[in-house]
Structure formats: C-alpha cells, structure tokens
mmCIF file of C-alpha atoms and ligand atoms in Angstrom:
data_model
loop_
_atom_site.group_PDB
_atom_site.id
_atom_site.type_symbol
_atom_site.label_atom_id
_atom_site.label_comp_id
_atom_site.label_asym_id
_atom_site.label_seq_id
_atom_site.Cartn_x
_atom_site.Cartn_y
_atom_site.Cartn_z
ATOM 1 C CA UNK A 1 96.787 27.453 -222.564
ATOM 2 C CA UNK A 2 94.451 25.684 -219.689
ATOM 3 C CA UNK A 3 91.658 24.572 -220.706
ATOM 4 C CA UNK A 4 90.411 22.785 -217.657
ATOM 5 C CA UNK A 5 88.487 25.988 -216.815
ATOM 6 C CA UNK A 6 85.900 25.051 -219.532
ATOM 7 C CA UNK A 7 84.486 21.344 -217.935
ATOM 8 C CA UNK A 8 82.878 22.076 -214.280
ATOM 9 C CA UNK A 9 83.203 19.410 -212.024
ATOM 10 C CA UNK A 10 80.342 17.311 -213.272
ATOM 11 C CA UNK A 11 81.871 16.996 -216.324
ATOM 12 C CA UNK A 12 79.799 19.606 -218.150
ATOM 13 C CA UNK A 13 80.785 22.246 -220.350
ATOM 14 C CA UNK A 14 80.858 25.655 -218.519
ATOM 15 C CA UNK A 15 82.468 27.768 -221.642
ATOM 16 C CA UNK A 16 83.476 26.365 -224.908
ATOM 17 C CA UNK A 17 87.251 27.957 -225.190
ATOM 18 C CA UNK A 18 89.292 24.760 -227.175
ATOM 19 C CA UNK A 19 88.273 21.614 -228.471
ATOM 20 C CA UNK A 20 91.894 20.620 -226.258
ATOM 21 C CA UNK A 21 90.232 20.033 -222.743
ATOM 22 C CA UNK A 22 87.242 18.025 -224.132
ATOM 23 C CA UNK A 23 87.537 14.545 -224.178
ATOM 24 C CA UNK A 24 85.818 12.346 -226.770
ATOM 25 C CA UNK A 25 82.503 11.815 -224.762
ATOM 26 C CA UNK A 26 81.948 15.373 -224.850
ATOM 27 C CA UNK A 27 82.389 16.074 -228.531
ATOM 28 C CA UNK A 28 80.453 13.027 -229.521
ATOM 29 C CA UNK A 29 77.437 14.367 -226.866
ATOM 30 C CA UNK A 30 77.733 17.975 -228.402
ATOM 31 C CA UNK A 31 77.507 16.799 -232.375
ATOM 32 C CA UNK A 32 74.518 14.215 -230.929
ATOM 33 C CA UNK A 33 72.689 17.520 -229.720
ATOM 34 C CA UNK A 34 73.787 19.567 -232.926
ATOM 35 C CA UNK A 35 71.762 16.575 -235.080
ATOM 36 C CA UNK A 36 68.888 16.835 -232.871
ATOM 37 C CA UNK A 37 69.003 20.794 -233.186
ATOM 38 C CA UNK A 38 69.623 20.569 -237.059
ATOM 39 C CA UNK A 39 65.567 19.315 -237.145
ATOM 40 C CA UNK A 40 64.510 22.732 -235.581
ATOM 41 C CA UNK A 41 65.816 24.472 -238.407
ATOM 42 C CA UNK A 42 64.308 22.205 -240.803
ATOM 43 C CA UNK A 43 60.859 23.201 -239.192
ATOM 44 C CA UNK A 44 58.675 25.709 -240.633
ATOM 45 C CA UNK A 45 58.544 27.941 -236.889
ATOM 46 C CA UNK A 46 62.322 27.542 -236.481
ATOM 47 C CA UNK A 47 62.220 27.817 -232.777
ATOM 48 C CA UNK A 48 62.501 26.080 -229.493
ATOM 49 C CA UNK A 49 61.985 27.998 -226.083
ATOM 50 C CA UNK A 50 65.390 26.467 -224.637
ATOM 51 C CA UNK A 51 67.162 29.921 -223.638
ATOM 52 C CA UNK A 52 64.007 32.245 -223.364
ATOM 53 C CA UNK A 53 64.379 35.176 -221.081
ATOM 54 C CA UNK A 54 68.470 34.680 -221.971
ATOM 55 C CA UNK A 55 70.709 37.301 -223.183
ATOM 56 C CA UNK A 56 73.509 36.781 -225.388
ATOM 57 C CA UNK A 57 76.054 39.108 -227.008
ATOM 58 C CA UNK A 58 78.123 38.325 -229.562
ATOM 59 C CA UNK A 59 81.279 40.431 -228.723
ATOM 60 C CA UNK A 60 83.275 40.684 -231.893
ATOM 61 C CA UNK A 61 86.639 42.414 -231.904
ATOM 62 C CA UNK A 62 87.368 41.793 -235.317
ATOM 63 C CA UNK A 63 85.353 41.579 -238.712
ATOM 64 C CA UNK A 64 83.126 38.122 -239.231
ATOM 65 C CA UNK A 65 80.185 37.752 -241.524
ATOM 66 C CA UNK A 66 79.438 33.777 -241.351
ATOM 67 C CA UNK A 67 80.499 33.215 -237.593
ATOM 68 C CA UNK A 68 78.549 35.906 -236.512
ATOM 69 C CA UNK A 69 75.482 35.732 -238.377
ATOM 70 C CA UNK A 70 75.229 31.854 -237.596
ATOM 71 C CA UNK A 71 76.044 32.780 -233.768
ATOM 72 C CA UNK A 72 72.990 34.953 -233.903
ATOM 73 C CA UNK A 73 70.702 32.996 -235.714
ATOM 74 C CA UNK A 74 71.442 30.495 -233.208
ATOM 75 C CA UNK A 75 70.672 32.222 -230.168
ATOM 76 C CA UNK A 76 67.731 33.607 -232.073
ATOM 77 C CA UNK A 77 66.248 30.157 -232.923
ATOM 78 C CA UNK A 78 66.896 28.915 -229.022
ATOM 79 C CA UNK A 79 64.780 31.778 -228.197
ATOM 80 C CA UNK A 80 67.553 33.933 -226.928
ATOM 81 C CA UNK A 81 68.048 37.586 -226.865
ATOM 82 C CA UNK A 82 70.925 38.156 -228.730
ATOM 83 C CA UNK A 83 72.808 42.322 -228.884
ATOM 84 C CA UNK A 84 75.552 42.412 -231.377
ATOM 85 C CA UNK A 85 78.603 44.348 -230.828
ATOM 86 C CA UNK A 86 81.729 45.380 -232.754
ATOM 87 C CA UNK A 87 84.234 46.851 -231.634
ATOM 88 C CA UNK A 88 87.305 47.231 -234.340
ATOM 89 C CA UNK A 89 90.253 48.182 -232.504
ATOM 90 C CA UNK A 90 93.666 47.039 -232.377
ATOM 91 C CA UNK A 91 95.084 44.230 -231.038
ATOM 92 C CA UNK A 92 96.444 43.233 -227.716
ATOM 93 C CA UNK A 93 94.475 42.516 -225.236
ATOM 94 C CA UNK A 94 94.139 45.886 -223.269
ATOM 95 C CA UNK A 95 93.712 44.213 -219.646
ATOM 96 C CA UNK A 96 91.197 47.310 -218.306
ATOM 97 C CA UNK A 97 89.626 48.029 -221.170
ATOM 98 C CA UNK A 98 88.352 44.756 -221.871
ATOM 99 C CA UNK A 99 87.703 44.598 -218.562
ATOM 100 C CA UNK A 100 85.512 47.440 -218.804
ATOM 101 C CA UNK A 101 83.676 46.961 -221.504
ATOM 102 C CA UNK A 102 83.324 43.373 -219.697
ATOM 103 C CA UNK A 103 81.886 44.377 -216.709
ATOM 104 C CA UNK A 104 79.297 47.482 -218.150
ATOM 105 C CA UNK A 105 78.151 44.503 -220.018
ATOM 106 C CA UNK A 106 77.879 42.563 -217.011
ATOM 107 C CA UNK A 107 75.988 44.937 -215.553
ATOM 108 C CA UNK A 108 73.406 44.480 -217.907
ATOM 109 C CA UNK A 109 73.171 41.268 -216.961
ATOM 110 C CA UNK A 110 74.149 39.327 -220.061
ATOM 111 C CA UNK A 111 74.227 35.608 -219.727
ATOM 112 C CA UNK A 112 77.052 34.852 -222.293
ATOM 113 C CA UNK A 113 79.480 36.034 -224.081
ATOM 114 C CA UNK A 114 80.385 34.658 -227.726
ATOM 115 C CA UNK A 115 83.461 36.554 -228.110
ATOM 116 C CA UNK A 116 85.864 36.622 -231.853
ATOM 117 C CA UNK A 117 89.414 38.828 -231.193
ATOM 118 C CA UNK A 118 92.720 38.925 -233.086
ATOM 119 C CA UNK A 119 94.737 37.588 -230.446
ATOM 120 C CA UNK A 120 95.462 34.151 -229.258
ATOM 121 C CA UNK A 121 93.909 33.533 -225.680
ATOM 122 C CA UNK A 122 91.454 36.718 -226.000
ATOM 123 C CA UNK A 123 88.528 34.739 -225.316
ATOM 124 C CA UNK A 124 90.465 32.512 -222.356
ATOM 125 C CA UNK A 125 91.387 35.780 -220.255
ATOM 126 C CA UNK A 126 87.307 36.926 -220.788
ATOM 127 C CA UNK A 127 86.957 33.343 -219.128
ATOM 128 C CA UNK A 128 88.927 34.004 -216.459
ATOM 129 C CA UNK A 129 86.988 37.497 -215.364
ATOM 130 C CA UNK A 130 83.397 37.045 -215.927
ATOM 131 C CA UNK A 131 80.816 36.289 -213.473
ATOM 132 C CA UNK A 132 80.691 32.679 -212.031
ATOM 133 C CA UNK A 133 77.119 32.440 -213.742
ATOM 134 C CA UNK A 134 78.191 33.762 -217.009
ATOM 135 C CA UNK A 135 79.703 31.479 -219.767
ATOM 136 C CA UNK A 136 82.219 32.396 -222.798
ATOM 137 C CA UNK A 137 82.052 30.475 -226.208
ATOM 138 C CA UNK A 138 85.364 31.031 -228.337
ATOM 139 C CA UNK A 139 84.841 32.179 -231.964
ATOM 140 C CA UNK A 140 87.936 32.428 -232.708
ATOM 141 C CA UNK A 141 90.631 33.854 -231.670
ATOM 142 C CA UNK A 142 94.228 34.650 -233.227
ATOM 143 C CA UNK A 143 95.733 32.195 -234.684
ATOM 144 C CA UNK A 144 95.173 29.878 -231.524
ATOM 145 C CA UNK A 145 91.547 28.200 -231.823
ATOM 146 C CA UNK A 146 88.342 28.217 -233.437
ATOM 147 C CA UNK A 147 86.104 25.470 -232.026
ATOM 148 C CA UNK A 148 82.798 25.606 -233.343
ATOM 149 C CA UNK A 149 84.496 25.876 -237.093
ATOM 150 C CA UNK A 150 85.815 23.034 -236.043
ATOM 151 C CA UNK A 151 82.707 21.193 -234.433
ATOM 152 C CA UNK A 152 80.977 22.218 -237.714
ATOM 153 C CA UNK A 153 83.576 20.940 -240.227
ATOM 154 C CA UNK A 154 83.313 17.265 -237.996
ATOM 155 C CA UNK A 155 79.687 17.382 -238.033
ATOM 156 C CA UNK A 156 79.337 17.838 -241.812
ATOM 157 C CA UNK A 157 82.232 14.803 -241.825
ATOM 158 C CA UNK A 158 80.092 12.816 -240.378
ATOM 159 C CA UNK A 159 77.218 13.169 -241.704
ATOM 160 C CA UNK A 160 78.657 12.618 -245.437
ATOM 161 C CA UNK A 161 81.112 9.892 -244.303
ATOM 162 C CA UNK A 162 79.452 8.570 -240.930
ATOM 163 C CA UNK A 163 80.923 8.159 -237.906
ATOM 164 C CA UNK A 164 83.853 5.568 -238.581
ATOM 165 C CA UNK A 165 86.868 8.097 -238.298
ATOM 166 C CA UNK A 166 89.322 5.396 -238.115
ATOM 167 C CA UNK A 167 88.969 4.676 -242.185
ATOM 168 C CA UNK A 168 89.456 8.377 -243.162
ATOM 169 C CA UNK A 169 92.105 9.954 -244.641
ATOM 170 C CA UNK A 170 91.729 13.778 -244.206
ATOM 171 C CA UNK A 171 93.713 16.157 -245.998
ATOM 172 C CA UNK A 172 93.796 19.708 -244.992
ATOM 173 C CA UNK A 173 95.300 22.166 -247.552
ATOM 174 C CA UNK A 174 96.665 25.916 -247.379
ATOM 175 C CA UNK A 175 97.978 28.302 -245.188
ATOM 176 C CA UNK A 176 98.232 25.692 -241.906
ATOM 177 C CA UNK A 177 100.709 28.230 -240.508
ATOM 178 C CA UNK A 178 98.020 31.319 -239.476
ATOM 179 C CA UNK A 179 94.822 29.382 -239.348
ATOM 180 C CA UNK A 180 93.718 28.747 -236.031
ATOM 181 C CA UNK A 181 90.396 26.665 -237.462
ATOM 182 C CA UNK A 182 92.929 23.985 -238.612
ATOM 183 C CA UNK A 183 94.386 24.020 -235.298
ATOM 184 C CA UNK A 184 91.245 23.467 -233.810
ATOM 185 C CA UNK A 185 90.174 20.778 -236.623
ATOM 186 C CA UNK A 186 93.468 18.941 -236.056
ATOM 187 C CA UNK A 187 92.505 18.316 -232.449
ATOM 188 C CA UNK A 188 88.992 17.164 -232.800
ATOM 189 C CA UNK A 189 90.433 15.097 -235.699
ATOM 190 C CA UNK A 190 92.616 13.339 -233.339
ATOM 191 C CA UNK A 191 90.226 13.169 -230.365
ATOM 192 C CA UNK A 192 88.218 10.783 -232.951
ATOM 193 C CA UNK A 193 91.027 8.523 -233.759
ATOM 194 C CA UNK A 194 90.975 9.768 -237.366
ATOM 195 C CA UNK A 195 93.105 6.787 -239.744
ATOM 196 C CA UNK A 196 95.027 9.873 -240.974
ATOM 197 C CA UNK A 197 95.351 13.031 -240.558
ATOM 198 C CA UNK A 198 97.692 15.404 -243.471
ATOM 199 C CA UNK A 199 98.528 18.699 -244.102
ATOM 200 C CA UNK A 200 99.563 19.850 -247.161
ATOM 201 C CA UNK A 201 101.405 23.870 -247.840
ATOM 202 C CA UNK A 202 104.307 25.452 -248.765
ATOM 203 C CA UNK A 203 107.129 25.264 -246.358
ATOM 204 C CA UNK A 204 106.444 28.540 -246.076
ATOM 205 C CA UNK A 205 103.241 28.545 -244.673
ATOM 206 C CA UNK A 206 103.880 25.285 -242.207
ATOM 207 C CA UNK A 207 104.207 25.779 -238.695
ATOM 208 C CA UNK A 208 107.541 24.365 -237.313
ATOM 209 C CA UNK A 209 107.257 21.084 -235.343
ATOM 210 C CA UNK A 210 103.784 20.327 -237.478
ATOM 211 C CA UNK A 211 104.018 16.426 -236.735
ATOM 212 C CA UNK A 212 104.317 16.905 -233.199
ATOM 213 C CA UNK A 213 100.221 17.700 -233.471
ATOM 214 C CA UNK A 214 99.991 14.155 -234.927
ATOM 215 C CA UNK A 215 99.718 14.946 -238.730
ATOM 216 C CA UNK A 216 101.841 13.784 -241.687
ATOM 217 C CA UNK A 217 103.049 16.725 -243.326
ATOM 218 C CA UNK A 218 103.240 17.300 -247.200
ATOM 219 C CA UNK A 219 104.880 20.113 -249.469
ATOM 220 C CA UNK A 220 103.325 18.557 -252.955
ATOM 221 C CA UNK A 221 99.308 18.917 -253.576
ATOM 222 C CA UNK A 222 99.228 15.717 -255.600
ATOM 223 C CA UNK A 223 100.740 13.739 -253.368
ATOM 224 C CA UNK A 224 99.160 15.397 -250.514
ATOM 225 C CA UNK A 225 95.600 14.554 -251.326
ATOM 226 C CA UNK A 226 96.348 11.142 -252.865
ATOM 227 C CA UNK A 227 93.193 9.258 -251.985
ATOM 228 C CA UNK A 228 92.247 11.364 -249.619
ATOM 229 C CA UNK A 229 88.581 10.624 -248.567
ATOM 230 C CA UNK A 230 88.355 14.767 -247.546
ATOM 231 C CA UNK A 231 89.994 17.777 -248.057
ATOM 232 C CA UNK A 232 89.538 20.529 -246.232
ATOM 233 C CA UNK A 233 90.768 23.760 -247.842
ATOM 234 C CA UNK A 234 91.748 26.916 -246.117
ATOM 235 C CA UNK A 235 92.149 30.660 -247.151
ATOM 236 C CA UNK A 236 95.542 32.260 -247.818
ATOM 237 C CA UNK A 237 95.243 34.471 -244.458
ATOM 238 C CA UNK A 238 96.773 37.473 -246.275
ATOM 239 C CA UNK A 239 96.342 39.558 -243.049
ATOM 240 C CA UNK A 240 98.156 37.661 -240.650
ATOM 241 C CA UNK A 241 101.545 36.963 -242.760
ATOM 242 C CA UNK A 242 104.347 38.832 -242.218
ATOM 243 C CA UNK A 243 106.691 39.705 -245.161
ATOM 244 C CA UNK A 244 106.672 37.662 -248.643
ATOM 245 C CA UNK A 245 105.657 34.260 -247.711
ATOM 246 C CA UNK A 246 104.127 33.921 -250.780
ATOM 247 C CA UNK A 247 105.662 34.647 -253.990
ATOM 248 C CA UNK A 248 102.491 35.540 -255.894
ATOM 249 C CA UNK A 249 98.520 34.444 -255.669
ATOM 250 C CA UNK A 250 99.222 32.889 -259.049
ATOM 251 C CA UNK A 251 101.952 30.783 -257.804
ATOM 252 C CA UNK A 252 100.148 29.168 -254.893
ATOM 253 C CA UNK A 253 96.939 28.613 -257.412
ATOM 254 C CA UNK A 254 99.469 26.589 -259.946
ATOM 255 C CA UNK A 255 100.638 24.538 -257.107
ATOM 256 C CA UNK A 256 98.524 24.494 -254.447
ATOM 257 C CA UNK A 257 94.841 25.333 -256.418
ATOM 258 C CA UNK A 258 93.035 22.413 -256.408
ATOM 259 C CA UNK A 259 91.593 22.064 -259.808
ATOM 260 C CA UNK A 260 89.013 19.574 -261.372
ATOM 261 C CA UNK A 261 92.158 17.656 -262.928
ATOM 262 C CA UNK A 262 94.174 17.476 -259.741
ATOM 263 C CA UNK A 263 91.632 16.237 -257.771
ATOM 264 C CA UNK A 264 91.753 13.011 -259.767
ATOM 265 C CA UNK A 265 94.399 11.665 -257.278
ATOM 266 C CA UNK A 266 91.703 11.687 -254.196
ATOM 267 C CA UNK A 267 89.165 8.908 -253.383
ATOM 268 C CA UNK A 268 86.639 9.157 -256.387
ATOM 269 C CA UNK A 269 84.007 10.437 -253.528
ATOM 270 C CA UNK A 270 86.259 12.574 -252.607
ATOM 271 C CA UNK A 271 84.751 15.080 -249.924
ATOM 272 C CA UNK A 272 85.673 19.212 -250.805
ATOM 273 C CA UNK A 273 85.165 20.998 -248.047
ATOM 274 C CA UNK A 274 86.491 25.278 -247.140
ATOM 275 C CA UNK A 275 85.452 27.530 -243.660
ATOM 276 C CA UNK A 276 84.670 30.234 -246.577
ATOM 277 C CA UNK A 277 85.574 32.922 -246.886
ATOM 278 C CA UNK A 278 86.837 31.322 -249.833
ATOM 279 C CA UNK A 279 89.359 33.486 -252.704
ATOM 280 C CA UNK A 280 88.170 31.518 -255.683
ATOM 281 C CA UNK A 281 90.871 31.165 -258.578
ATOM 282 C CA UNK A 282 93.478 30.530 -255.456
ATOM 283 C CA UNK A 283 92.495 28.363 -253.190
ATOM 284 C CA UNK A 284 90.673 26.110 -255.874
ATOM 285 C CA UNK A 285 88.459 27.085 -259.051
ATOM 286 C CA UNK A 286 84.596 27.573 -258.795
ATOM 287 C CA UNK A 287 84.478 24.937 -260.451
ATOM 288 C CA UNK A 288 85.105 22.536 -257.728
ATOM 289 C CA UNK A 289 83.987 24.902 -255.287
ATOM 290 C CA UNK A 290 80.336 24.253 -256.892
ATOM 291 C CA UNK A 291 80.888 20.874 -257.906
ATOM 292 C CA UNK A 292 79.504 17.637 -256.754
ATOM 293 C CA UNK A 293 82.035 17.024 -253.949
ATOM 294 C CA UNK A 294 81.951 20.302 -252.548
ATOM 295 C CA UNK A 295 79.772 20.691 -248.842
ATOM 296 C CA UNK A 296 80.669 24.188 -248.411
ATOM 297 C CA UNK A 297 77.352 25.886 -248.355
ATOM 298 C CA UNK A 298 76.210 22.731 -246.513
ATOM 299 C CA UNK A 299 79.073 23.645 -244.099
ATOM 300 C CA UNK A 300 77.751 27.029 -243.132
ATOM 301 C CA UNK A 301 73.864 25.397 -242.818
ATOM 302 C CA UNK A 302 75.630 23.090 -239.909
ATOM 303 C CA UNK A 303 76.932 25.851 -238.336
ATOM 304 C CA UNK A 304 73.752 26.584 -236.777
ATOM 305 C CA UNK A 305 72.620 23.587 -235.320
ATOM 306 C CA UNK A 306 76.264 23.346 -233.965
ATOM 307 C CA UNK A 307 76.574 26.749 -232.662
ATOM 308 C CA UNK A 308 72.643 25.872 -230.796
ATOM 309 C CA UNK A 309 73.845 22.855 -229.518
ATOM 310 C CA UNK A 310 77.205 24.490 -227.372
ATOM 311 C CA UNK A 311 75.241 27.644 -226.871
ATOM 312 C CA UNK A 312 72.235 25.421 -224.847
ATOM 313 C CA UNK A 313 75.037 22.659 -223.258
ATOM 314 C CA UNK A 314 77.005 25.910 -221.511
ATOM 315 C CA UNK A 315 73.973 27.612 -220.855
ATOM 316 C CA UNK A 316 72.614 24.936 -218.951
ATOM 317 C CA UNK A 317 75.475 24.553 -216.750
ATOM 318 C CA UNK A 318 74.625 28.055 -215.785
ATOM 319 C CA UNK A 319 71.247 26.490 -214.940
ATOM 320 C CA UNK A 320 72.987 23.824 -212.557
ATOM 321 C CA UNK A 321 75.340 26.084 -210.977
ATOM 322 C CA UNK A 322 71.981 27.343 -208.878
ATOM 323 C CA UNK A 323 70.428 24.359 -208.041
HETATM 324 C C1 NCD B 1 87.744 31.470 -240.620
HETATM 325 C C2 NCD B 1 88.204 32.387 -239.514
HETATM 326 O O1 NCD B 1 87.717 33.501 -239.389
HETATM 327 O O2 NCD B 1 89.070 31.945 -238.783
HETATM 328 N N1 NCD B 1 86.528 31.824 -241.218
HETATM 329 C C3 NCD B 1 85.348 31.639 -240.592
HETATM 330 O O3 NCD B 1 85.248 31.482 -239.407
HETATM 331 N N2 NCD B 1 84.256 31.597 -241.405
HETATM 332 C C4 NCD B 1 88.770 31.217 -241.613
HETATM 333 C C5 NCD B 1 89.274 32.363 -242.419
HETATM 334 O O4 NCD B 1 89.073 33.525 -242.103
HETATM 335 O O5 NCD B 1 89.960 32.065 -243.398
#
C-alpha cells in the first residue's frame, strides 16, 4: 500500500493511515505531543481549545468499544465536535457507496474522518477521495494496520522502560496471523531500532514469510518469552480465521496461556501488556492479567493522549494547507 499520501510536503502528517511511511522523527514528535497531552487529562477541566469549532466523525464500519470511545473522548477533550456513526454492513469496500456516504458527510462539512472497516486498505481508498482540506486517521482496518494501537502500545513502552529501544527484547504472543495491531506494532518496533523483536504462535496462526518483517519467529511460549523485557499479548481473532486453525481454546491456553508459572522464564520486570479485548483463561489467566506486570488498563488510559496528539498534528496540517 502507499503511504506517501499521509506526509505533505513539509514533512507533516496530513492523515495517519500506517505507521510504514513515517520515519522515526515523526513517531518520536507524535509520542513527545501524546506526553504533553497525557497532562490535560490529568487536569481537573480536561480540556484544551486546540480543535474548537472542528468536526470529527468517527466512521466505524465494524464493532469497537475501546478505539472508539478513546477516539471520542479525544476529540472531545481537544474541544472538538465529534458525531459517531456505525454502520454494520458487510465487507468489501463498495466503491459508490462509500463514496456516498463520504461525500453527504462532506457536505456537512466534517473536518476528519477517523474511520475502523473490515477490510485491508478501507481507510487508504477514504484517503484517496476526500476533500484536500479533510484528513483520515486509520483505526484499523482488516488485517492490514492499526496505528494508533500501535502508537499507544510504544508510548506505554516507553514510559515503563524509557526510551532506549535498542536493550529490549519484545515478545509478541498469539494469533500474529489476523492481527493487523501487531503488524502495525512490528513496524514502529523496528522504526525504533528495537534490540529484538519475536513473535511467538502456532504455525498455524503465523503468517508465511514472518522474518522478512524483521522478527525472530518462535512456535514454543517458553522459549519464546525467555527474558523477554515485554510481552505483548494478542486475542485469538476467532472472526477472521477460516476453518480449524485451532484445535480447541483449551489447547492454545495449555500452550500458549501465559500463566503466573510460565512467565518465570521472562526478565523478572517483565512488562505484560494486551490491546484488550482480552478472552481471559486463553490468552493468559486473570491472574497475570491483574498482576503487577500487567499495563493493560494503563494501555487504554494512553490511548487518549495518543489518539489527541495525531488527531491535533493532522488537523493542523489542515490549518497550513490555507495559509
Ligand atoms: C484490536 C483490534 O480491534 O484490532 N482491539 C482494539 O483495537 N482494542 C485487537 C483485537 O480486536 O483483538
């Protein structure tokens, strides 16, 4: 997919589509902003006037409860007006409909569009037929990308581990094959020169040519997250497989479940981290999903300031496209 369309010629983001396109400058400037934007929300009036008179819709083709919410509350706490739609409908990208619904929106002159679809490059084609003054933030689509997730699960890196990449050893575990947040996480992983980057799932549910995206690739948990400074865990995406690649829930929990006992082989400040929503008792047990290592709900918290800080960077370039 070409991403180029997302950087305007000064360098600036214009929509935020893929963390491919965006060179390390970029991210770093974007999680800079999101720390800045993560004191608003610590305030007591949890505002700033930075998009006032703005209007935002979130544009969700398919079913979201975190990404949405955290999109909204967002816009809400830049001052934005935000209008929430879903529309549930099935999947391919119907070139006139979207269209339509596109441009009656357009109409109403809406400033951005923070769009979530079931296919891969939904949010790229909205890119390519919106107004020049109107920008389109990806959140998530298919199995492709899911940048902010991604820009979230970095931020909340960094601010456990700091910002020395090079000496981590980040494990990602689960279904690598449909989830398009660790495709997104594996790129901003690399873009920060992380020491090393794994993934660790059945063969079942790895994509084919995994090392090509820079990763070491491993079949066996324990072995997989030995002294791993962070694992990230992902959810069996039931709804995307095809057939039996799984042979039961229970299986994958007795080999892939990260327990309290298996986690012994990580770093003892080991880092547990999940993009929710999380299928406790298969993925891993509460008990390390509420345990001392665990950032998840601290995950979701970040989400905001991250989700502010793209939503005012593409905004603004909206703001220098007049001058
Ligand atoms: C992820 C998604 O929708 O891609 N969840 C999320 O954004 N909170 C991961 C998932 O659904 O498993």
């Amino acid at each position: 997919m070409n991403n180029s369309r997302q950087i305007d010629r000064h360098g600036r983001l214009r929509h935020f589509l893929s963390i491919e396109g965006l060179n390390r400058k970029l991210l770093t400037d974007i999680l800079d902003a999101a720390e800045s934007f993560s004191g608003v929300t610590e305030q007591t009036v949890k505002k700033v006037p930075l998009l006032r008179g703005k209007t935002i819709v979130n544009l969700f083709f398919e079913a979201s409860t975190r990404t949405r919410t955290t999109f909204e509350l967002a816009a809400k706490r830049l001052s934005a007006d935000i209008l929430n739609i879903n529309i549930t409908q099935s999947s391919t990208v119907k070139g006139e409909t979207l269209l339509d619904t596109l441009r009656n929106l357009e109409a109403m002159h809406v400033d951005m569009f923070v769009v979530r679809h079931a296919d891969s490059g939904a949010a790229h084609f909205i890119a390519d037929h919106v107004a020049p003054h109107v920008s389109v933030i990806n959140a998530g689509d298919g199995r492709h990308a899911h940048p902010t997730q991604a820009l979230l699960d970095i931020f909340t890196i960094r601010r456990v581990k700091g910002p020395d990449f090079g000496r981590l050893r980040v494990a990602i575990v689960g279904d690598i094959m449909h989830s398009r947040v660790a495709r997104s996480q594996i790129h901003a992983l690399n873009l920060l020169n992380t020491g090393e980057i794994r993934i660790v799932a059945p063969k079942t549910l790895t994509p084919a040519h995994a090392e090509s995206l820079g990763v070491h690739v491993f079949h066996e948990l324990r072995k997989g997250i030995e002294d791993a400074d962070v694992i990230i865990m992902l959810r069996l995406q039931r709804e995307r497989m095809q057939g039996a690649l799984l042979p039961s829930e229970h299986e994958y929990y007795e080999l892939f479940g990260v327990t309290e006992a298996k986690l012994a082989a990580a770093k003892p400040d080991v880092t547990i981290m999940h993009p929710g929503p999380i299928n406790r008792g298969v993925e891993m047990d509460s008990e390390v999903a509420d345990g001392p290592h665990s950032v998840i709900l601290a995950q979701v918290t970040h989400g905001i300031a991250v989700r502010m800080a793209v939503m005012s960077m593409a905004m603004h370039h909206k703001e220098s496209a007049t001058e």
